[in-house]
XYZ file of C-alpha atoms in Angstrom:
578
model
C 0.060 0.094 -0.205
C 1.517 3.385 -1.130
C -1.507 5.843 -0.785
C -4.619 6.535 1.391
C -6.556 5.833 -1.745
C -5.727 2.256 -1.507
C -6.920 1.936 2.489
C -10.505 1.892 1.354
C -11.746 5.341 2.878
C -14.659 7.038 1.200
C -14.231 9.742 -1.087
C -15.232 12.582 1.243
C -13.012 11.532 3.605
C -10.054 10.895 1.062
C -10.549 14.821 -0.100
C -10.077 16.174 3.681
C -6.646 14.307 4.145
C -5.598 14.995 0.633
C -6.420 18.841 1.124
C -4.282 18.335 4.255
C -1.444 17.009 2.229
C -1.199 13.483 3.501
C -0.405 10.845 0.660
C 1.151 8.169 2.016
C 0.132 6.229 5.612
C 2.548 5.900 8.026
C 3.245 1.933 8.967
C 0.680 1.954 11.777
C -1.947 3.464 9.461
C -1.262 1.129 6.715
C -2.012 -1.789 9.045
C -4.990 -0.152 11.418
C -7.205 1.785 8.931
C -8.103 -1.465 6.365
C -8.649 -3.453 9.560
C -11.168 -0.991 10.947
C -13.055 -0.793 8.058
C -13.390 -4.260 7.686
C -13.418 -5.864 11.176
C -15.501 -4.956 14.173
C -13.081 -7.102 16.500
C -11.529 -5.263 19.370
C -7.539 -3.864 18.490
C -4.638 -3.651 20.591
C -2.455 -1.133 18.723
C 1.292 -0.606 19.774
C 3.252 2.453 18.396
C 5.471 5.207 19.871
C 4.105 8.866 19.893
C 4.230 10.576 16.340
C 3.876 7.948 14.245
C 0.104 9.215 13.170
C -2.096 7.059 15.593
C -4.737 9.857 15.870
C -5.252 9.216 11.881
C -4.648 5.519 12.357
C -8.310 5.324 14.604
C -10.069 8.555 13.650
C -9.954 8.036 9.581
C -12.131 4.756 9.932
C -14.290 6.094 12.721
C -14.964 9.235 10.821
C -15.571 7.321 7.701
C -18.394 5.030 9.659
C -20.204 7.554 11.834
C -23.883 7.563 11.111
C -24.531 11.479 10.738
C -28.333 10.786 10.689
C -27.844 9.579 14.138
C -27.387 12.442 16.828
C -25.977 10.330 19.525
C -22.638 9.773 20.841
C -21.358 6.968 18.643
C -17.403 7.291 19.456
C -15.818 8.229 22.666
C -11.938 8.966 22.314
C -10.220 9.273 25.876
C -6.818 10.427 26.562
C -4.576 11.709 29.100
C -4.269 15.239 28.689
C -6.394 18.327 27.612
C -3.648 19.215 25.002
C -4.131 15.700 23.500
C -7.932 16.120 23.847
C -7.710 19.282 22.055
C -5.225 18.058 19.406
C -7.596 15.115 18.589
C -10.334 16.814 18.472
C -9.202 19.518 15.887
C -7.606 16.599 13.565
C -10.668 14.763 13.776
C -12.702 17.657 12.591
C -10.199 18.356 10.098
C -10.683 14.916 8.502
C -14.400 15.314 8.519
C -14.664 18.368 6.666
C -16.611 16.864 3.842
C -18.918 14.724 5.932
C -21.668 17.398 6.583
C -23.454 17.035 9.859
C -20.735 15.442 11.583
C -19.925 17.053 15.061
C -16.596 16.681 16.926
C -16.343 17.877 20.637
C -13.677 18.121 23.301
C -14.611 17.750 26.783
C -11.626 18.107 29.346
C -11.012 19.799 33.027
C -9.621 22.925 33.888
C -12.293 24.764 31.902
C -16.306 25.988 32.310
C -18.175 22.722 32.187
C -21.373 24.310 31.216
C -20.172 25.181 27.879
C -19.348 21.415 27.196
C -22.529 19.932 28.644
C -24.411 22.718 25.954
C -22.654 21.318 23.066
C -23.685 17.718 23.976
C -27.084 18.738 24.711
C -26.975 20.152 20.951
C -26.230 16.601 19.736
C -22.886 15.139 18.513
C -21.301 11.758 17.310
C -17.626 11.749 18.547
C -16.181 13.139 21.869
C -12.670 13.331 22.675
C -12.297 13.598 26.416
C -10.015 13.763 29.430
C -10.991 10.743 31.965
C -11.800 12.783 34.824
C -14.123 15.221 32.730
C -15.817 12.163 30.878
C -16.536 10.343 34.354
C -18.231 13.553 35.489
C -19.974 14.184 32.789
C -21.535 10.676 32.984
C -22.432 10.697 36.734
C -24.128 14.182 35.899
C -26.378 12.231 33.682
C -25.396 14.670 30.787
C -22.916 12.312 28.817
C -25.060 8.869 27.710
C -23.020 6.636 26.320
C -26.001 3.773 25.606
C -24.948 3.792 21.565
C -21.438 4.101 21.554
C -20.142 2.058 18.890
C -16.454 2.668 19.085
C -14.337 3.376 22.229
C -10.830 4.460 21.727
C -8.165 4.258 24.938
C -5.447 6.594 23.414
C -1.878 6.729 25.441
C -3.520 4.063 27.548
C -0.237 3.588 29.451
C 0.115 7.025 30.339
C -3.652 7.447 31.669
C -2.608 4.408 33.879
C 0.660 6.334 34.926
C -1.617 9.095 35.772
C -3.843 7.477 38.356
C -6.867 7.379 36.112
C -7.614 3.680 36.537
C -10.954 4.051 38.634
C -12.151 6.864 36.315
C -11.359 4.183 33.080
C -13.178 1.440 34.871
C -16.193 3.525 35.701
C -16.242 5.075 31.990
C -15.901 1.655 30.343
C -18.501 -0.030 32.712
C -21.163 2.551 31.348
C -20.679 1.542 27.798
C -22.698 -1.296 26.143
C -21.181 -4.772 25.399
C -21.182 -4.543 21.715
C -18.810 -1.694 21.381
C -15.500 -1.910 19.667
C -12.490 -1.152 21.741
C -9.707 0.345 20.473
C -6.400 0.265 22.945
C -3.368 2.458 21.778
C -0.395 2.401 23.628
C 3.524 3.013 23.447
C 4.547 0.102 25.700
C 3.098 -3.066 26.441
C 3.404 -3.193 30.070
C 2.008 -5.274 32.540
C -0.918 -3.212 33.406
C -1.423 -2.569 29.796
C -1.826 -6.307 29.620
C -4.471 -6.465 32.325
C -6.670 -3.532 30.865
C -6.513 -5.684 27.646
C -7.506 -8.893 29.342
C -10.591 -7.039 31.154
C -11.904 -4.991 28.614
C -11.283 -6.742 25.601
C -12.281 -10.176 23.575
C -11.410 -11.743 20.749
C -8.862 -8.826 19.954
C -6.532 -8.440 17.231
C -2.869 -6.952 18.110
C -1.040 -4.859 15.809
C 2.669 -3.580 16.522
C 4.711 -1.362 14.608
C 8.417 -1.768 15.949
C 9.340 -4.018 18.808
C 7.306 -4.068 21.928
C 8.561 -1.273 24.278
C 11.092 -0.299 21.722
C 12.502 3.170 20.925
C 12.257 4.921 17.841
C 14.670 4.315 15.060
C 14.969 7.958 14.139
C 16.335 8.505 17.475
C 19.944 8.570 18.515
C 20.735 7.979 22.756
C 23.613 9.125 24.238
C 24.858 10.045 27.852
C 27.158 12.442 29.439
C 28.633 11.253 32.662
C 29.576 14.199 35.340
C 29.657 14.701 39.020
C 26.378 15.449 40.623
C 27.336 19.011 41.447
C 27.959 19.668 37.605
C 24.858 18.629 36.480
C 23.614 21.947 35.612
C 26.616 23.357 33.705
C 26.702 20.312 31.810
C 23.237 21.287 30.921
C 24.474 24.843 29.965
C 27.069 23.243 27.804
C 24.821 21.156 25.756
C 22.067 24.216 25.111
C 25.500 26.144 23.915
C 26.612 23.271 21.643
C 23.710 23.172 20.232
C 22.694 26.763 19.129
C 19.478 25.682 17.563
C 18.092 23.272 19.825
C 14.450 23.338 20.412
C 13.715 20.497 22.980
C 12.460 19.711 26.563
C 14.490 19.209 29.328
C 13.023 16.630 31.600
C 13.190 16.949 35.348
C 12.389 14.484 38.440
C 10.497 17.323 40.649
C 8.463 20.435 39.953
C 10.682 22.469 42.461
C 13.585 21.192 40.194
C 11.815 22.046 37.088
C 11.122 25.850 38.568
C 14.783 25.992 39.771
C 16.262 24.759 36.411
C 14.004 27.049 34.474
C 14.667 30.233 36.435
C 18.701 29.425 36.259
C 18.683 29.214 32.456
C 16.800 32.027 32.144
C 18.762 34.485 34.298
C 21.774 32.989 32.506
C 20.155 34.271 29.089
C 18.464 30.943 27.629
C 15.243 30.973 26.096
C 13.576 28.723 28.427
C 10.752 28.243 30.291
C 9.004 25.947 32.618
C 6.201 23.664 32.496
C 4.841 22.009 36.122
C 1.565 21.200 37.664
C 1.580 24.727 39.997
C 1.022 26.489 36.908
C -3.026 27.665 36.237
C -4.490 26.382 33.136
C -4.191 30.221 31.371
C -0.391 30.022 32.489
C 0.243 26.187 30.910
C -1.842 27.489 27.913
C 0.356 30.306 27.330
C 3.780 28.604 27.731
C 2.422 25.868 25.153
C 1.467 28.591 22.596
C 4.944 30.252 22.843
C 6.663 26.636 22.825
C 4.737 25.695 19.800
C 5.318 28.761 17.923
C 9.180 28.517 18.558
C 9.286 31.690 20.605
C 10.700 29.115 23.370
C 13.609 27.166 22.474
C 13.760 24.791 25.850
C 10.860 23.651 27.566
C 11.593 22.168 31.525
C 9.296 19.967 32.596
C 8.105 17.089 34.542
C 7.071 13.752 32.781
C 3.248 14.358 34.284
C 3.092 18.238 32.651
C 4.509 17.279 29.526
C 1.862 14.529 28.787
C 0.049 15.525 25.881
C 2.363 17.825 24.387
C 2.288 17.424 20.362
C 5.028 18.769 18.879
C 6.636 17.011 15.859
C 9.767 19.059 15.019
C 11.472 18.802 18.606
C 15.393 18.159 17.690
C 16.417 17.425 21.457
C 14.848 15.543 24.705
C 17.788 16.118 27.612
C 17.125 13.827 30.466
C 18.540 16.322 33.302
C 17.440 13.012 36.049
C 17.011 9.649 34.677
C 13.628 8.151 35.427
C 13.548 5.302 38.026
C 11.095 3.701 35.290
C 12.868 2.551 32.112
C 9.409 2.624 30.175
C 9.165 6.497 31.305
C 12.709 7.053 29.582
C 10.970 5.549 26.143
C 8.112 8.096 26.393
C 10.597 10.933 26.839
C 12.600 10.113 23.924
C 9.793 9.533 21.810
C 8.752 13.505 21.978
C 11.649 13.888 19.452
C 12.263 12.097 16.129
C 8.765 12.549 14.971
C 7.297 12.474 11.283
C 10.066 11.073 9.928
C 12.494 13.347 11.091
C 15.825 12.647 13.466
C 15.873 13.360 16.917
C 18.334 13.138 19.858
C 17.769 11.944 23.414
C 20.217 13.081 25.838
C 20.852 11.541 29.466
C 23.016 14.120 32.028
C 24.080 10.934 34.662
C 26.704 10.817 37.549
C 28.636 7.639 38.216
C 26.087 5.613 40.152
C 23.380 5.494 37.206
C 25.173 3.174 34.701
C 22.686 0.422 36.091
C 19.682 2.523 35.173
C 20.966 3.091 31.548
C 21.687 -0.889 31.294
C 18.263 -1.331 32.264
C 16.793 1.109 29.835
C 18.864 -0.386 26.822
C 17.404 -3.938 27.744
C 13.914 -2.532 27.520
C 13.849 -0.346 24.819
C 16.292 -2.436 22.752
C 18.733 0.710 22.213
C 22.091 1.655 22.402
C 23.775 4.736 24.360
C 26.700 6.058 23.026
C 29.132 7.847 25.937
C 29.974 11.313 24.748
C 32.284 13.632 26.116
C 30.742 17.041 27.665
C 31.770 19.838 25.177
C 34.888 22.135 26.224
C 35.120 25.747 25.939
C 36.905 26.211 22.529
C 34.527 23.804 20.803
C 31.302 25.495 22.069
C 32.629 28.897 20.984
C 33.684 27.278 17.658
C 30.012 25.773 17.182
C 28.334 29.448 18.265
C 30.573 31.233 15.919
C 29.955 28.986 13.020
C 26.127 29.343 13.904
C 26.341 32.857 14.162
C 27.931 33.103 10.628
C 25.588 30.877 9.158
C 22.790 33.282 10.523
C 24.572 36.219 8.830
C 25.009 34.512 5.662
C 21.533 33.899 5.314
C 19.831 37.450 6.576
C 18.065 39.123 4.241
C 19.137 42.815 4.179
C 16.064 45.280 3.809
C 17.758 47.926 1.336
C 15.235 50.911 1.979
C 15.604 50.735 5.660
C 19.453 50.021 5.807
C 20.786 51.799 3.233
C 20.369 55.815 4.383
C 22.637 54.598 7.514
C 25.569 52.781 5.713
C 27.227 56.468 4.697
C 27.947 56.878 7.974
C 28.875 53.520 8.915
C 31.183 52.993 6.270
C 32.788 56.169 7.152
C 33.376 55.217 10.913
C 35.039 51.857 9.708
C 37.393 53.336 6.720
C 40.364 53.097 8.672
C 39.999 49.204 9.580
C 40.984 46.738 6.835
C 39.036 43.638 6.091
C 40.664 41.106 8.587
C 40.816 43.682 11.584
C 37.250 44.283 11.272
C 36.148 40.788 11.264
C 37.848 40.120 14.445
C 36.570 43.097 15.939
C 33.210 42.000 14.807
C 33.436 38.276 16.354
C 35.068 39.808 19.576
C 32.291 42.185 20.249
C 29.408 39.410 19.350
C 31.339 36.757 21.758
C 33.524 38.599 24.515
C 31.058 37.375 27.042
C 30.826 33.858 25.570
C 35.127 33.811 25.149
C 35.187 34.979 28.712
C 33.083 32.799 30.294
C 34.646 29.621 28.555
C 38.306 30.795 29.107
C 40.374 28.342 31.256
C 36.670 26.325 31.607
C 37.032 23.128 33.812
C 36.726 19.787 32.102
C 33.304 18.583 33.764
C 33.970 14.898 32.309
C 34.146 12.458 35.147
C 37.545 10.166 34.727
C 37.859 6.428 35.386
C 39.782 7.645 38.866
C 36.748 9.861 39.682
C 34.600 6.999 39.518
C 36.280 4.556 41.515
C 36.883 7.103 44.331
C 32.872 7.817 44.335
C 32.120 4.095 44.413
C 34.493 4.024 47.657
C 32.757 7.214 49.239
C 35.985 9.279 49.015
C 34.598 12.389 46.412
C 30.696 11.283 45.865
C 27.902 10.306 47.950
C 27.218 8.993 51.682
C 24.890 6.089 51.888
C 22.382 6.376 54.335
C 19.993 4.073 56.022
C 16.375 5.194 56.820
C 14.020 2.713 58.690
C 11.078 2.781 56.295
C 10.392 0.099 53.376
C 7.999 -0.941 51.113
C 5.512 -2.024 54.066
C 5.234 1.459 55.250
C 4.079 2.497 51.357
C 7.536 3.857 51.270
C 9.173 4.878 47.821
C 11.734 7.111 46.338
C 8.885 9.927 45.639
C 8.315 9.781 49.340
C 11.749 10.226 50.365
C 11.716 13.563 48.032
C 8.908 14.742 49.562
C 9.953 13.789 53.322
C 13.678 15.491 52.598
C 11.618 18.681 51.065
C 9.374 18.953 53.831
C 11.297 18.609 56.794
C 14.726 20.423 55.578
C 12.438 23.075 53.782
C 14.896 22.570 50.950
C 14.444 21.495 47.082
C 16.198 20.179 44.747
C 18.784 18.684 47.214
C 20.822 16.355 44.923
C 20.548 12.202 45.518
C 22.118 9.523 44.357
C 21.014 5.927 44.282
C 17.866 4.676 46.547
C 17.123 1.319 47.274
C 13.919 0.369 48.973
C 13.754 -3.024 50.571
C 10.609 -4.337 52.701
C 11.111 -2.873 56.112
C 14.045 -0.303 55.485
C 15.926 1.635 52.787
C 18.909 3.070 51.804
C 19.880 6.238 49.796
C 23.033 8.026 48.822
C 23.574 11.745 49.267
C 26.099 14.508 49.141
C 28.075 14.577 52.114
C 27.395 18.338 53.043
C 23.809 17.121 53.413
C 24.202 13.963 55.806
C 23.980 16.527 59.161
C 21.406 18.429 57.964
C 19.095 15.792 57.216
C 19.784 13.577 60.105
C 19.153 16.560 62.457
C 15.728 17.476 60.049
C 14.453 13.545 60.001
C 15.366 11.850 63.032
C 12.293 11.472 65.215
C 10.237 12.803 62.743
C 7.033 10.587 61.932
C 5.842 9.379 58.689
C 2.359 7.811 58.532
C 2.635 7.408 62.301
C 5.866 5.757 62.136
C 8.924 7.605 64.041
C 11.864 8.099 61.898
C 15.534 6.791 62.248
C 18.140 8.138 59.629
C 21.698 7.490 60.180
C 24.721 6.875 57.672
C 24.883 3.316 56.787
C 28.140 1.069 57.135
C 30.015 0.474 53.884
C 28.495 -2.172 51.509
C 28.996 -5.966 52.205
C 28.476 -5.316 55.835
C 25.207 -5.138 57.677
C 24.290 -1.801 56.567
C 21.463 -1.222 59.227
C 22.666 0.716 62.059
C 23.159 -0.541 65.736
C 20.481 0.949 66.977
C 17.888 -0.207 64.086
C 18.826 -3.797 64.862
C 19.943 -4.271 68.362
C 23.364 -6.101 67.632
C 26.770 -5.414 66.261
C 27.688 -5.194 62.488
C 29.215 -8.460 60.956
C 32.072 -8.441 58.761
C 32.368 -8.747 54.925
C 34.262 -11.925 54.382
C 32.239 -14.863 54.946
C 32.574 -18.890 54.459
C 29.869 -18.915 51.797
C 29.295 -16.019 49.158
C 26.315 -17.662 47.755
C 24.997 -18.613 51.446
C 25.339 -15.249 52.629
C 23.239 -13.698 49.773
C 20.768 -16.338 50.209
C 20.452 -15.685 54.400
C 21.164 -12.056 53.984
C 18.453 -11.840 51.322
C 15.859 -13.783 53.317
C 16.780 -11.192 56.668
C 16.059 -8.095 54.615
C 12.570 -9.335 53.307
C 11.655 -10.612 57.086
C 13.530 -7.949 58.865
C 14.958 -10.686 61.036
C 18.172 -9.734 62.825
C 20.976 -11.325 60.603
C 22.275 -14.788 61.471
C 25.861 -14.368 62.586
C 28.492 -16.059 59.959
C 32.029 -17.398 60.646
C 34.988 -16.136 59.007
C 37.346 -18.572 57.655
């Protein structure tokens, strides 16, 4: 199949997409459109974001909706307001020549009365977010008795955002005879469970490998000390003067801090996070989509639903704990056949995370060196010269001024003039990068960090999985009781009844003083430096006995028993040294 005409779509729909410039369907569209036009079986479609999923399910639905019926026949659920609006606008364009077909978007964060009025006026297709759709169903405004198509778009994202209860309620309101279409970028156990619960006699279509990254994206990482992470980010922004990308951070406070630093350092950046009002969010997104912003600093939750095809880079200021989240992040670049680059800024403790991402996503990271000052200055200069070459001169405006300019510069020869021109333009940048340090981690630095010499201090906390404790809980505890945000943490290990985390040495005393004897879900906290790895790392006060050594008669026996002790939180059995 080489054109949309071969998919079986009606002349009215083909005319609309032809005007939009659509000629050749994408791989997911090639497999999905003919299937949905001929079959009423449920369908699971796995494909990365940016592969044309909206047209893949939207075109056959638009083609088959009964215009004479003023009831809701298709419901498309998606995770965010932005994606909801994008889908509804696309469907309206696809249905341009299907007169009488009405598409409505319903979402939170805006006045509900207008959406109620639109539904009561009659529409056949609704794109909505789970929260608002569920609200409209509970108000007895949105009736799904005649639903023929139920689409779960970016289903993995909806589950990650905690919409499971809303999805269960909505799907329970739809008739049994509906056709359910589940679109997802990854096939996680949760998605498999959802498919098993809600779908029967289904087909599955996959473009590329499950949970794999796009082939249009290159993946690289830069290894620096944790304290140099922001300086490395600035150098990457400088070495890519034409960057148009997203910087992903772990927390909304970190997002704010990094964006504020970039702005104060003269970068064209802005933050996108959960504390913004809908009006503020819309303003930031409008500026970003129109490319008035080069760098958007965002959390994973805030970035969901962003639909921009031209992104050149995705930068992971922090690697996510879940490898699937990295695949989602990287999938925001390299869209619509374009090339993209996904970059991770890591410290020496994060190589394990990279390896997990490589295994899950079937990708390979290239280790690259953080650029030095001369490299950046040369790249910036060449970019500026290219910009000068491409600048169009408005003769009417500039000509009257040139006589005086020529007179001022008459005594300076060509070479000297160019040197002064470049110096005037780049003086600040040249001064900043003069004798700039090497930010790359040397092998001996990595060894020192692993020994605890220059890196993190390993800490113990008496909370674990049994207390519903997890890495975000640790960040919240530290921020709540210290009043400080963005404190640099290393590796976090959450066990059943207690956990270990790594932190910069200068924060050990402040955190011990701030957290000890505080409470978490009714439990009094104990936080202390842990012993070196290989020993029983629980502090003596936590276990009531002396630590035991690291050399044992049987390594396998030690690992087996120590693992069992961790799970049961029993006192470790003593071992005799040889």
